CSV table of N, CA and C and ligand atoms in Angstrom, one decimal:
chain,number,residue,atom,x,y,z
D,1,MET,N,-49.6,11.3,13.4
D,1,MET,CA,-49.3,12.6,13.4
D,1,MET,C,-50.6,13.2,14.1
D,2,PRO,N,-50.4,14.5,14.8
D,2,PRO,CA,-51.8,15.4,15.1
D,2,PRO,C,-52.5,15.6,13.5
D,3,ARG,N,-54.0,15.9,13.7
D,3,ARG,CA,-54.3,16.2,12.8
D,3,ARG,C,-55.3,17.3,12.9
D,4,GLU,N,-55.6,18.4,12.3
D,4,GLU,CA,-56.3,19.5,12.4
D,4,GLU,C,-57.1,19.8,11.4
D,5,ILE,N,-58.6,20.2,11.6
D,5,ILE,CA,-59.5,20.1,10.5
D,5,ILE,C,-60.2,22.0,10.9
D,6,SER,N,-59.7,22.3,9.2
D,6,SER,CA,-60.5,24.1,9.6
D,6,SER,C,-60.9,23.7,7.9
D,7,ALA,N,-61.6,25.1,8.3
D,7,ALA,CA,-62.3,25.5,6.9
D,7,ALA,C,-62.2,26.8,6.7
D,8,GLY,N,-62.1,26.9,5.3
D,8,GLY,CA,-62.0,29.0,5.0
D,8,GLY,C,-63.3,28.7,3.3
D,9,GLY,N,-62.8,30.5,3.2
D,9,GLY,CA,-63.5,30.8,2.2
D,9,GLY,C,-62.6,31.5,0.7
D,10,MET,N,-63.0,31.2,0.0
D,10,MET,CA,-62.6,32.5,-1.1
D,10,MET,C,-63.9,33.1,-1.4
D,11,VAL,N,-63.8,33.9,-1.0
D,11,VAL,CA,-64.7,35.7,-0.8
D,11,VAL,C,-65.1,36.1,-2.2
D,12,VAL,N,-66.1,36.3,-2.9
D,12,VAL,CA,-65.8,36.9,-4.6
D,12,VAL,C,-66.6,38.3,-4.2
D,13,ARG,N,-66.5,39.1,-4.8
D,13,ARG,CA,-67.9,40.6,-5.4
D,13,ARG,C,-67.0,40.7,-6.4
D,14,PRO,N,-68.3,41.4,-7.2
D,14,PRO,CA,-68.0,42.0,-8.4
D,14,PRO,C,-67.6,43.1,-8.0
D,15,GLY,N,-66.8,43.8,-9.2
D,15,GLY,CA,-65.8,45.0,-8.8
D,15,GLY,C,-66.3,45.5,-10.6
D,16,PRO,N,-65.6,47.1,-10.4
D,16,PRO,CA,-66.0,47.4,-11.5
D,16,PRO,C,-65.0,47.5,-12.5
D,17,ALA,N,-64.5,46.0,-12.4
D,17,ALA,CA,-62.8,45.8,-13.6
D,17,ALA,C,-63.3,43.8,-13.5
D,18,GLY,N,-64.4,43.3,-12.9
D,18,GLY,CA,-64.2,41.8,-12.4
D,18,GLY,C,-64.5,41.7,-11.1
D,19,TRP,N,-64.2,40.2,-11.4
D,19,TRP,CA,-64.3,40.0,-9.5
D,19,TRP,C,-63.6,40.3,-8.4
D,20,GLU,N,-63.9,40.6,-7.5
D,20,GLU,CA,-62.8,41.0,-6.3
D,20,GLU,C,-62.8,39.6,-5.6
D,21,LEU,N,-61.6,39.4,-4.7
D,21,LEU,CA,-61.4,38.6,-3.8
D,21,LEU,C,-60.9,38.7,-2.5
D,22,ALA,N,-61.5,38.3,-1.4
D,22,ALA,CA,-61.3,39.0,-0.2
D,22,ALA,C,-60.2,38.2,0.0
D,23,VAL,N,-58.8,39.0,0.9
D,23,VAL,CA,-57.8,38.1,1.3
D,23,VAL,C,-56.8,38.3,2.3
D,24,ILE,N,-56.0,37.6,3.7
D,24,ILE,CA,-55.6,38.4,4.6
D,24,ILE,C,-54.3,38.5,4.9
D,25,GLU,N,-54.0,38.9,5.4
D,25,GLU,CA,-52.6,39.2,5.7
D,25,GLU,C,-52.1,38.3,6.7
D,26,PRO,N,-51.8,37.7,7.3
D,26,PRO,CA,-51.7,37.2,8.9
D,26,PRO,C,-50.8,38.1,9.3
D,27,GLN,N,-50.8,37.9,10.9
D,27,GLN,CA,-49.8,38.8,11.8
D,27,GLN,C,-49.0,38.2,11.9
D,28,ARG,N,-49.3,36.5,12.8
D,28,ARG,CA,-48.1,36.0,13.5
D,28,ARG,C,-46.7,35.9,12.2
D,29,GLU,N,-45.3,35.2,13.1
D,29,GLU,CA,-44.7,34.6,12.6
D,29,GLU,C,-45.0,33.0,11.4
D,30,GLN,N,-44.9,33.3,10.1
D,30,GLN,CA,-45.5,32.6,9.3
D,30,GLN,C,-44.4,31.0,8.7
D,31,SER,N,-43.4,31.2,9.9
D,31,SER,CA,-42.7,30.1,9.3
D,31,SER,C,-42.7,28.6,10.5
D,32,GLY,N,-42.2,27.8,9.4
D,32,GLY,CA,-41.9,26.2,10.5
D,32,GLY,C,-42.9,25.6,9.4
D,33,ASN,N,-43.6,25.9,8.4
D,33,ASN,CA,-44.4,25.0,7.4
D,33,ASN,C,-43.4,24.0,7.0
D,34,ALA,N,-43.4,22.7,6.7
D,34,ALA,CA,-43.0,22.1,5.4
D,34,ALA,C,-43.0,22.2,3.9
D,35,ASP,N,-44.3,22.4,3.9
D,35,ASP,CA,-44.2,22.3,2.2
D,35,ASP,C,-44.6,24.5,2.4
D,36,SER,N,-43.4,24.8,2.1
D,36,SER,CA,-43.4,26.6,2.4
D,36,SER,C,-43.8,26.8,1.2
D,37,GLY,N,-44.2,27.7,0.7
D,37,GLY,CA,-45.3,28.4,-0.4
D,37,GLY,C,-44.6,29.9,-0.2
D,38,LYS,N,-44.4,29.8,0.5
D,38,LYS,CA,-43.7,31.4,0.8
D,38,LYS,C,-42.5,31.9,0.2
D,39,LYS,N,-43.1,33.4,-0.1
D,39,LYS,CA,-41.2,33.5,-1.2
D,39,LYS,C,-41.3,34.8,-0.7
D,40,ASP,N,-39.8,34.3,-0.4
D,40,ASP,CA,-39.3,35.2,0.6
D,40,ASP,C,-39.1,37.2,0.4
D,41,GLY,N,-39.4,37.2,1.6
D,41,GLY,CA,-39.7,39.1,1.1
D,41,GLY,C,-40.6,39.2,1.1
D,42,LYS,N,-41.9,38.2,0.4
D,42,LYS,CA,-43.1,39.3,0.2
D,42,LYS,C,-43.9,38.8,0.9
D,43,THR,N,-44.7,39.6,1.4
D,43,THR,CA,-45.8,39.7,2.0
D,43,THR,C,-46.9,38.1,2.2
D,44,VAL,N,-47.3,37.7,2.8
D,44,VAL,CA,-47.9,36.6,3.4
D,44,VAL,C,-49.8,36.8,3.1
D,45,LEU,N,-49.8,36.8,1.4
D,45,LEU,CA,-51.7,36.6,1.5
D,45,LEU,C,-52.4,35.1,1.8
D,46,ALA,N,-52.9,34.9,2.0
D,46,ALA,CA,-53.7,33.4,2.2
D,46,ALA,C,-55.3,34.1,2.4
D,47,LEU,N,-55.8,33.0,2.6
D,47,LEU,CA,-57.5,32.7,2.6
D,47,LEU,C,-58.0,33.2,3.9
D,48,PRO,N,-59.0,33.3,4.5
D,48,PRO,CA,-59.6,33.3,5.5
D,48,PRO,C,-59.8,32.0,5.9
D,49,LYS,N,-59.5,31.6,7.1
D,49,LYS,CA,-60.2,30.1,7.4
D,49,LYS,C,-59.4,29.9,9.2
D,50,GLY,N,-59.9,28.8,9.2
D,50,GLY,CA,-60.1,28.9,10.5
D,50,GLY,C,-60.3,27.3,11.7
D,51,LEU,N,-60.2,26.4,12.2
D,51,LEU,CA,-60.3,24.9,12.8
D,51,LEU,C,-62.1,25.3,13.3
D,52,LEU,N,-62.9,24.1,13.0
D,52,LEU,CA,-63.6,23.9,13.1
D,52,LEU,C,-64.2,24.2,14.9
D,53,ASP,N,-64.9,24.9,15.5
D,53,ASP,CA,-65.4,24.7,16.8
D,53,ASP,C,-66.3,23.3,16.5
D,54,PRO,N,-66.4,22.7,18.1
D,54,PRO,CA,-67.3,21.7,18.6
D,54,PRO,C,-68.5,21.9,18.2
D,55,GLY,N,-69.5,21.3,16.9
D,55,GLY,CA,-70.6,21.1,16.9
D,55,GLY,C,-70.9,21.8,15.6
D,56,GLU,N,-70.1,22.2,14.9
D,56,GLU,CA,-70.3,23.3,13.9
D,56,GLU,C,-70.3,22.2,12.5
D,57,THR,N,-70.9,22.9,11.3
D,57,THR,CA,-70.5,22.5,10.0
D,57,THR,C,-69.1,23.0,9.8
D,58,PRO,N,-69.0,22.5,8.3
D,58,PRO,CA,-68.3,23.3,7.7
D,58,PRO,C,-67.9,24.7,7.0
D,59,GLU,N,-69.5,24.6,6.6
D,59,GLU,CA,-69.9,25.5,5.9
D,59,GLU,C,-69.9,26.7,7.0
D,60,GLN,N,-70.1,26.8,8.4
D,60,GLN,CA,-70.4,27.4,9.1
D,60,GLN,C,-69.4,27.9,9.8
D,61,THR,N,-68.2,27.1,9.6
D,61,THR,CA,-66.8,27.7,10.3
D,61,THR,C,-66.4,28.4,9.4
D,62,ALA,N,-66.0,28.0,8.2
D,62,ALA,CA,-65.9,29.2,7.1
D,62,ALA,C,-66.7,30.6,6.9
D,63,VAL,N,-67.9,30.7,7.5
D,63,VAL,CA,-68.6,31.8,7.1
D,63,VAL,C,-68.5,32.3,8.3
D,64,ARG,N,-68.1,31.7,9.6
D,64,ARG,CA,-67.8,32.9,10.9
D,64,ARG,C,-65.8,33.3,10.6
D,65,GLU,N,-65.3,32.4,10.1
D,65,GLU,CA,-63.8,32.6,9.9
D,65,GLU,C,-63.8,33.9,9.4
D,66,VAL,N,-64.5,34.1,7.7
D,66,VAL,CA,-64.8,34.9,7.1
D,66,VAL,C,-65.3,36.3,7.7
D,67,ARG,N,-65.9,36.5,8.3
D,67,ARG,CA,-66.6,37.3,9.3
D,67,ARG,C,-65.7,38.0,10.3
D,68,GLU,N,-65.0,36.9,10.6
D,68,GLU,CA,-63.9,37.4,12.2
D,68,GLU,C,-62.7,37.7,11.6
D,69,GLU,N,-62.0,37.7,10.3
D,69,GLU,CA,-60.6,37.7,9.9
D,69,GLU,C,-61.3,38.9,9.1
D,70,THR,N,-61.9,38.8,8.0
D,70,THR,CA,-62.0,40.1,7.3
D,70,THR,C,-63.0,41.6,7.6
D,71,GLY,N,-64.3,40.8,8.2
D,71,GLY,CA,-64.9,41.7,8.9
D,71,GLY,C,-66.5,41.6,8.0
D,72,ILE,N,-66.1,40.8,6.9
D,72,ILE,CA,-67.2,40.4,6.1
D,72,ILE,C,-68.2,39.6,6.1
D,73,THR,N,-69.5,39.8,6.0
D,73,THR,CA,-70.6,38.8,5.8
D,73,THR,C,-70.6,38.2,4.6
D,74,ALA,N,-70.9,36.8,4.6
D,74,ALA,CA,-71.3,36.4,3.2
D,74,ALA,C,-71.3,34.8,2.6
D,75,ARG,N,-71.8,34.5,2.2
D,75,ARG,CA,-72.9,33.4,1.6
D,75,ARG,C,-72.4,32.3,0.9
D,76,VAL,N,-72.4,30.7,1.8
D,76,VAL,CA,-71.6,29.9,0.8
D,76,VAL,C,-72.5,30.0,-0.8
D,77,LEU,N,-71.3,29.5,-1.5
D,77,LEU,CA,-72.0,28.6,-3.0
D,77,LEU,C,-71.9,27.6,-3.4
D,78,THR,N,-70.8,27.3,-3.1
D,78,THR,CA,-70.4,25.8,-3.7
D,78,THR,C,-69.0,25.6,-2.7
D,79,LYS,N,-69.0,24.3,-2.1
D,79,LYS,CA,-68.2,23.7,-1.3
D,79,LYS,C,-66.7,24.2,-3.4
D,80,LEU,N,-65.5,23.6,-3.0
D,80,LEU,CA,-64.6,23.7,-3.8
D,80,LEU,C,-63.6,22.6,-3.8
D,81,LYS,N,-63.0,22.5,-3.4
D,81,LYS,CA,-62.2,21.5,-2.3
D,81,LYS,C,-61.3,21.3,-0.8
D,82,ASP,N,-61.0,20.3,-0.7
D,82,ASP,CA,-60.4,19.8,0.5
D,82,ASP,C,-58.4,20.1,-0.2
D,83,ILE,N,-58.2,21.2,1.1
D,83,ILE,CA,-56.5,20.6,0.5
D,83,ILE,C,-55.8,20.1,2.1
D,84,GLN,N,-54.4,20.0,1.8
D,84,GLN,CA,-53.9,18.8,2.3
D,84,GLN,C,-52.5,19.5,2.8
D,85,TYR,N,-52.2,19.6,4.1
D,85,TYR,CA,-51.0,20.1,3.8
D,85,TYR,C,-49.7,19.7,5.5
D,86,VAL,N,-48.8,19.5,5.9
D,86,VAL,CA,-47.9,19.0,6.7
D,86,VAL,C,-47.0,20.3,7.2
D,87,TYR,N,-47.4,20.9,8.6
D,87,TYR,CA,-46.8,21.6,9.0
D,87,TYR,C,-46.0,21.6,10.4
D,88,VAL,N,-44.9,21.9,10.7
D,88,VAL,CA,-43.9,22.1,12.3
D,88,VAL,C,-44.6,23.1,12.9
D,89,ARG,N,-45.6,22.9,13.9
D,89,ARG,CA,-45.7,23.5,15.5
D,89,ARG,C,-44.0,24.5,15.4
D,90,SER,N,-44.0,26.2,15.4
D,90,SER,CA,-43.5,26.9,16.0
D,90,SER,C,-43.2,26.5,17.5
D,91,TRP,N,-43.9,26.1,18.2
D,91,TRP,CA,-44.1,26.1,19.9
D,91,TRP,C,-43.9,24.7,20.5
D,92,GLY,N,-43.3,24.9,21.3
D,92,GLY,CA,-43.6,23.6,22.4
D,92,GLY,C,-42.7,22.0,21.5
D,93,ASP,N,-43.1,21.2,21.3
D,93,ASP,CA,-42.2,20.1,20.6
D,93,ASP,C,-41.4,20.3,19.7
D,94,ARG,N,-42.1,21.4,18.8
D,94,ARG,CA,-42.1,21.1,17.5
D,94,ARG,C,-42.5,20.1,16.5
D,95,GLN,N,-43.9,19.6,16.9
D,95,GLN,CA,-44.2,18.1,16.2
D,95,GLN,C,-45.0,18.8,15.0
D,96,ARG,N,-44.8,17.8,14.0
D,96,ARG,CA,-45.2,17.9,12.3
D,96,ARG,C,-47.0,17.7,12.4
D,97,VAL,N,-48.0,18.7,12.2
D,97,VAL,CA,-49.2,18.4,12.6
D,97,VAL,C,-49.7,18.0,10.8
D,98,PHE,N,-50.5,17.7,10.5
D,98,PHE,CA,-51.4,17.0,8.9
D,98,PHE,C,-52.7,17.6,9.4
D,99,LYS,N,-52.6,19.0,8.4
D,99,LYS,CA,-53.9,19.7,8.0
D,99,LYS,C,-54.9,19.4,7.3
D,100,ILE,N,-56.0,19.5,6.6
D,100,ILE,CA,-57.0,19.7,6.4
D,100,ILE,C,-57.9,20.5,6.2
D,101,VAL,N,-57.5,21.6,5.3
D,101,VAL,CA,-58.8,23.0,5.5
D,101,VAL,C,-59.8,22.3,4.1
D,102,THR,N,-61.3,22.7,4.4
D,102,THR,CA,-62.2,22.3,3.1
D,102,THR,C,-62.0,23.8,2.6
D,103,PHE,N,-62.3,24.4,1.8
D,103,PHE,CA,-62.5,25.9,1.2
D,103,PHE,C,-63.4,25.6,0.5
D,104,TYR,N,-64.3,26.7,0.6
D,104,TYR,CA,-66.0,26.9,0.2
D,104,TYR,C,-65.7,28.7,-0.8
D,105,LEU,N,-66.4,28.3,-1.6
D,105,LEU,CA,-67.0,29.6,-2.2
D,105,LEU,C,-67.8,30.6,-1.8
D,106,LEU,N,-67.8,31.9,-1.7
D,106,LEU,CA,-68.9,32.2,-1.1
D,106,LEU,C,-68.5,33.6,-2.0
D,107,ARG,N,-70.3,34.2,-1.5
D,107,ARG,CA,-70.6,35.3,-2.5
D,107,ARG,C,-70.9,36.6,-0.9
D,108,TYR,N,-70.2,37.6,-1.6
D,108,TYR,CA,-70.2,39.0,-0.3
D,108,TYR,C,-71.1,39.3,0.0
D,109,GLU,N,-71.6,39.1,0.8
D,109,GLU,CA,-73.6,40.0,1.6
D,109,GLU,C,-73.2,41.7,2.3
D,110,SER,N,-72.5,42.0,2.4
D,110,SER,CA,-72.5,42.5,3.7
D,110,SER,C,-71.0,43.4,4.2
D,111,GLY,N,-70.9,44.0,5.3
D,111,GLY,CA,-69.9,44.5,5.8
D,111,GLY,C,-69.0,45.7,5.1
D,112,THR,N,-68.3,45.9,6.0
D,112,THR,CA,-66.7,46.4,5.1
D,112,THR,C,-65.3,45.7,5.3
D,113,ILE,N,-64.5,45.6,4.0
D,113,ILE,CA,-63.2,44.7,4.9
D,113,ILE,C,-62.2,45.0,6.0
D,114,ASP,N,-61.5,44.6,6.1
D,114,ASP,CA,-61.1,44.8,8.1
D,114,ASP,C,-61.2,45.7,8.8
D,115,GLU,N,-62.9,45.9,9.0
D,115,GLU,CA,-63.1,46.4,10.5
D,115,GLU,C,-63.1,45.0,11.6
D,116,LEU,N,-62.1,44.8,11.7
D,116,LEU,CA,-62.2,43.8,12.3
D,116,LEU,C,-62.1,43.8,14.0
D,117,ALA,N,-62.9,43.3,14.8
D,117,ALA,CA,-62.8,43.1,16.8
D,117,ALA,C,-61.7,43.5,16.8
D,118,PRO,N,-61.3,44.5,17.7
D,118,PRO,CA,-59.6,44.4,18.0
D,118,PRO,C,-58.7,43.1,18.5
D,119,SER,N,-59.9,42.2,19.2
D,119,SER,CA,-59.4,40.8,19.7
D,119,SER,C,-58.7,40.2,18.2
D,120,MET,N,-59.3,40.5,16.5
D,120,MET,CA,-58.5,40.0,15.6
D,120,MET,C,-57.1,40.1,14.9
D,121,ARG,N,-56.9,41.0,15.4
D,121,ARG,CA,-55.5,41.8,15.0
D,121,ARG,C,-54.5,41.2,15.4
D,122,ILE,N,-54.0,40.0,16.2
D,122,ILE,CA,-53.7,39.3,17.1
D,122,ILE,C,-53.0,37.9,15.6
D,123,GLU,N,-54.2,38.1,14.8
D,123,GLU,CA,-53.8,37.1,14.1
D,123,GLU,C,-53.9,37.5,12.6
D,124,VAL,N,-54.5,39.2,12.2
D,124,VAL,CA,-55.0,39.1,11.0
D,124,VAL,C,-53.8,40.9,11.0
D,125,LYS,N,-53.1,40.7,10.5
D,125,LYS,CA,-52.3,42.1,10.2
D,125,LYS,C,-53.2,43.1,9.4
D,126,ARG,N,-53.9,42.8,8.5
D,126,ARG,CA,-54.8,43.4,7.3
D,126,ARG,C,-55.9,43.1,6.0
D,127,ALA,N,-56.9,42.9,6.1
D,127,ALA,CA,-57.7,42.1,5.4
D,127,ALA,C,-57.8,42.8,4.1
D,128,LEU,N,-57.6,42.8,3.2
D,128,LEU,CA,-58.1,43.7,1.7
D,128,LEU,C,-59.1,42.6,0.3
D,129,TRP,N,-59.1,43.3,-0.4
D,129,TRP,CA,-59.7,42.8,-1.7
D,129,TRP,C,-58.9,43.0,-3.0
D,130,ILE,N,-58.3,42.0,-3.5
D,130,ILE,CA,-57.8,42.4,-4.8
D,130,ILE,C,-58.4,41.1,-5.9
D,131,PRO,N,-57.9,41.8,-7.0
D,131,PRO,CA,-58.8,41.4,-8.6
D,131,PRO,C,-58.6,40.2,-8.3
D,132,LEU,N,-59.8,39.0,-8.9
D,132,LEU,CA,-59.5,37.7,-8.7
D,132,LEU,C,-58.3,37.5,-9.6
D,133,GLY,N,-58.3,38.0,-10.8
D,133,GLY,CA,-57.1,37.8,-11.5
D,133,GLY,C,-55.3,37.9,-11.2
D,134,GLU,N,-55.3,38.3,-10.2
D,134,GLU,CA,-54.1,38.7,-9.4
D,134,GLU,C,-53.5,37.6,-8.6
D,135,ALA,N,-54.8,36.7,-8.0
D,135,ALA,CA,-54.8,36.1,-7.0
D,135,ALA,C,-53.8,34.5,-7.8
D,136,ARG,N,-53.8,34.4,-8.1
D,136,ARG,CA,-53.3,33.2,-8.6
D,136,ARG,C,-51.2,33.9,-8.2
D,137,ARG,N,-50.8,35.2,-8.6
D,137,ARG,CA,-49.7,35.4,-8.5
D,137,ARG,C,-49.2,35.8,-7.3
D,138,ARG,N,-50.6,36.2,-6.4
D,138,ARG,CA,-50.4,37.1,-5.1
D,138,ARG,C,-50.7,36.1,-3.7
D,139,LEU,N,-51.6,35.0,-4.1
D,139,LEU,CA,-51.6,34.3,-2.6
D,139,LEU,C,-50.2,33.2,-2.5
D,140,THR,N,-49.6,33.4,-1.3
D,140,THR,CA,-48.4,32.8,-1.1
D,140,THR,C,-48.7,30.9,-0.9
D,141,TYR,N,-49.8,30.3,-0.9
D,141,TYR,CA,-49.9,28.9,-0.7
D,141,TYR,C,-50.4,28.3,-1.9
D,142,ARG,N,-49.7,27.1,-2.4
D,142,ARG,CA,-49.5,27.0,-3.3
D,142,ARG,C,-51.1,25.9,-3.7
D,143,GLY,N,-51.6,25.4,-2.4
D,143,GLY,CA,-53.2,24.1,-2.4
D,143,GLY,C,-54.0,25.9,-2.7
D,144,GLU,N,-53.2,26.9,-2.0
D,144,GLU,CA,-54.7,28.5,-2.1
D,144,GLU,C,-54.9,28.6,-3.5
D,145,ARG,N,-53.6,28.8,-4.1
D,145,ARG,CA,-53.6,29.0,-5.6
D,145,ARG,C,-54.3,27.9,-6.5
D,146,GLU,N,-54.5,26.0,-6.5
D,146,GLU,CA,-54.5,25.5,-7.1
D,146,GLU,C,-56.3,25.7,-7.0
D,147,ILE,N,-57.3,26.6,-6.6
D,147,ILE,CA,-58.5,26.3,-6.1
D,147,ILE,C,-59.0,27.9,-7.1
D,148,ILE,N,-58.4,28.2,-7.5
D,148,ILE,CA,-58.6,29.9,-8.2
D,148,ILE,C,-59.7,29.5,-9.4
D,149,GLY,N,-58.9,28.2,-9.7
D,149,GLY,CA,-59.1,27.7,-11.4
D,149,GLY,C,-60.9,27.4,-11.2
D,150,LEU,N,-61.2,26.3,-9.5
D,150,LEU,CA,-62.2,26.1,-9.2
D,150,LEU,C,-63.3,27.1,-9.7
D,151,ALA,N,-62.9,28.1,-8.9
D,151,ALA,CA,-64.0,29.3,-8.4
D,151,ALA,C,-63.9,30.1,-9.6
D,152,GLU,N,-62.8,30.1,-10.3
D,152,GLU,CA,-63.6,31.0,-11.8
D,152,GLU,C,-64.7,30.0,-12.4
D,153,ASP,N,-64.1,29.1,-12.8
D,153,ASP,CA,-64.9,28.1,-13.6
D,153,ASP,C,-66.3,28.1,-12.8
D,154,TYR,N,-66.4,27.9,-11.9
D,154,TYR,CA,-68.4,28.0,-11.0
D,154,TYR,C,-69.1,29.3,-11.6
D,155,LEU,N,-68.1,30.8,-11.8
D,155,LEU,CA,-68.8,31.8,-11.7
D,155,LEU,C,-68.8,31.8,-12.5
D,156,ALA,N,-68.2,31.4,-13.5
D,156,ALA,CA,-68.5,31.9,-15.4
D,156,ALA,C,-69.8,31.1,-16.1
D,157,ALA,N,-70.0,29.6,-15.1
D,157,ALA,CA,-71.1,28.7,-15.4
D,157,ALA,C,-72.5,29.5,-14.6
D,158,HIS,N,-72.1,30.1,-13.5
D,158,HIS,CA,-73.4,30.9,-12.7
D,158,HIS,C,-73.4,32.2,-12.5
D,159,SER,N,-72.7,33.0,-13.5
D,159,SER,CA,-72.5,34.5,-13.4
D,159,SER,C,-73.6,35.1,-13.2
D,160,THR,N,-74.8,34.7,-13.7
D,160,THR,CA,-76.3,35.3,-13.2
D,160,THR,C,-76.5,35.3,-11.9
D,161,GLU,N,-77.0,34.0,-11.4
D,161,GLU,CA,-77.3,34.1,-9.6
D,161,GLU,C,-76.1,34.5,-8.9
D,162,ALA,N,-74.5,34.4,-8.9
D,162,ALA,CA,-73.6,34.7,-8.2
D,162,ALA,C,-73.2,36.4,-8.7
D,163,ARG,N,-73.5,36.9,-9.3
D,163,ARG,CA,-73.7,38.7,-9.0
D,163,ARG,C,-75.2,38.6,-8.8
C,201,LIG,P1,-56.5,27.8,11.6
C,201,LIG,O1,-56.2,29.5,10.4
C,201,LIG,O2,-56.4,26.6,10.9
C,201,LIG,O3,-56.9,28.5,12.3
C,201,LIG,P2,-53.7,28.2,12.4
C,201,LIG,O4,-53.6,29.7,11.8
C,201,LIG,O5,-53.0,27.9,13.6
C,201,LIG,O6,-54.4,27.3,12.2
C,201,LIG,P3,-51.8,27.3,10.0
C,201,LIG,O7,-52.6,28.7,9.2
C,201,LIG,O8,-52.4,26.1,9.0
C,201,LIG,O9,-52.3,27.9,11.6
C,201,LIG,O10,-50.6,27.8,9.9
C,201,LIG,C1,-49.9,27.0,10.3
C,201,LIG,C2,-48.5,26.8,9.4
C,201,LIG,O11,-49.0,26.1,8.4
C,201,LIG,C3,-47.5,27.9,9.3
C,201,LIG,O12,-46.4,27.6,9.6
C,201,LIG,C4,-48.4,28.4,7.7
C,201,LIG,O13,-47.2,29.0,7.2
C,201,LIG,C5,-48.4,27.1,7.3
C,201,LIG,N1,-49.6,27.5,6.3
C,201,LIG,C6,-50.9,27.4,5.9
C,201,LIG,N2,-51.9,28.0,4.9
C,201,LIG,C7,-50.9,26.4,4.5
C,201,LIG,C8,-51.1,26.5,3.6
C,201,LIG,N3,-52.3,26.3,2.3
C,201,LIG,N4,-50.3,25.0,2.8
C,201,LIG,C9,-49.0,25.5,3.7
C,201,LIG,N5,-48.5,25.8,4.4
C,201,LIG,C10,-49.4,26.4,5.6
């Protein structure tokens, strides 16, 4: 089975009512994954991520993909977890692909969410801030929902430096 290695991030910032999380609504048809967490009729919400470029560290990929897919600049606070899933390519020979995504926790630094380069609209319908407390209910994929607790634990233990 072919493998794909990606990296991505949970980007947080302090808001008036607590931590906020940057998420994206992917543009393209999201069908064909073997472990579907998609709730029918509901908007797909996911974390920004993407494939490692040659020579790039996973941290660099996470920062780059966050910038490209959300429009914001963020710095890595800590690694959260590697998640894995299998999906079926919707094009060509419909091959099953084994995917590993390393997720990091990042702190927002600058930029306006959803101010994207026009070329990124092919991949991202919109990027938005949601309350971190709503992420468990609103994120589509189980693997992404399962790292929320790790981020919350880190933020509780490092509240002064993260803010
Ligand atoms: P990347 O974002 O790494 O550049 P991509 O956009 O080509 O890659 P994915 O986002 O992995 O690929 O999407 C491929 C398929 O996997 C889609 O059908 C999508 O619905 C599904 N998928 C995406 N994330 C997850 C996940 N965390 N768990 C299960 N299935 C997922």
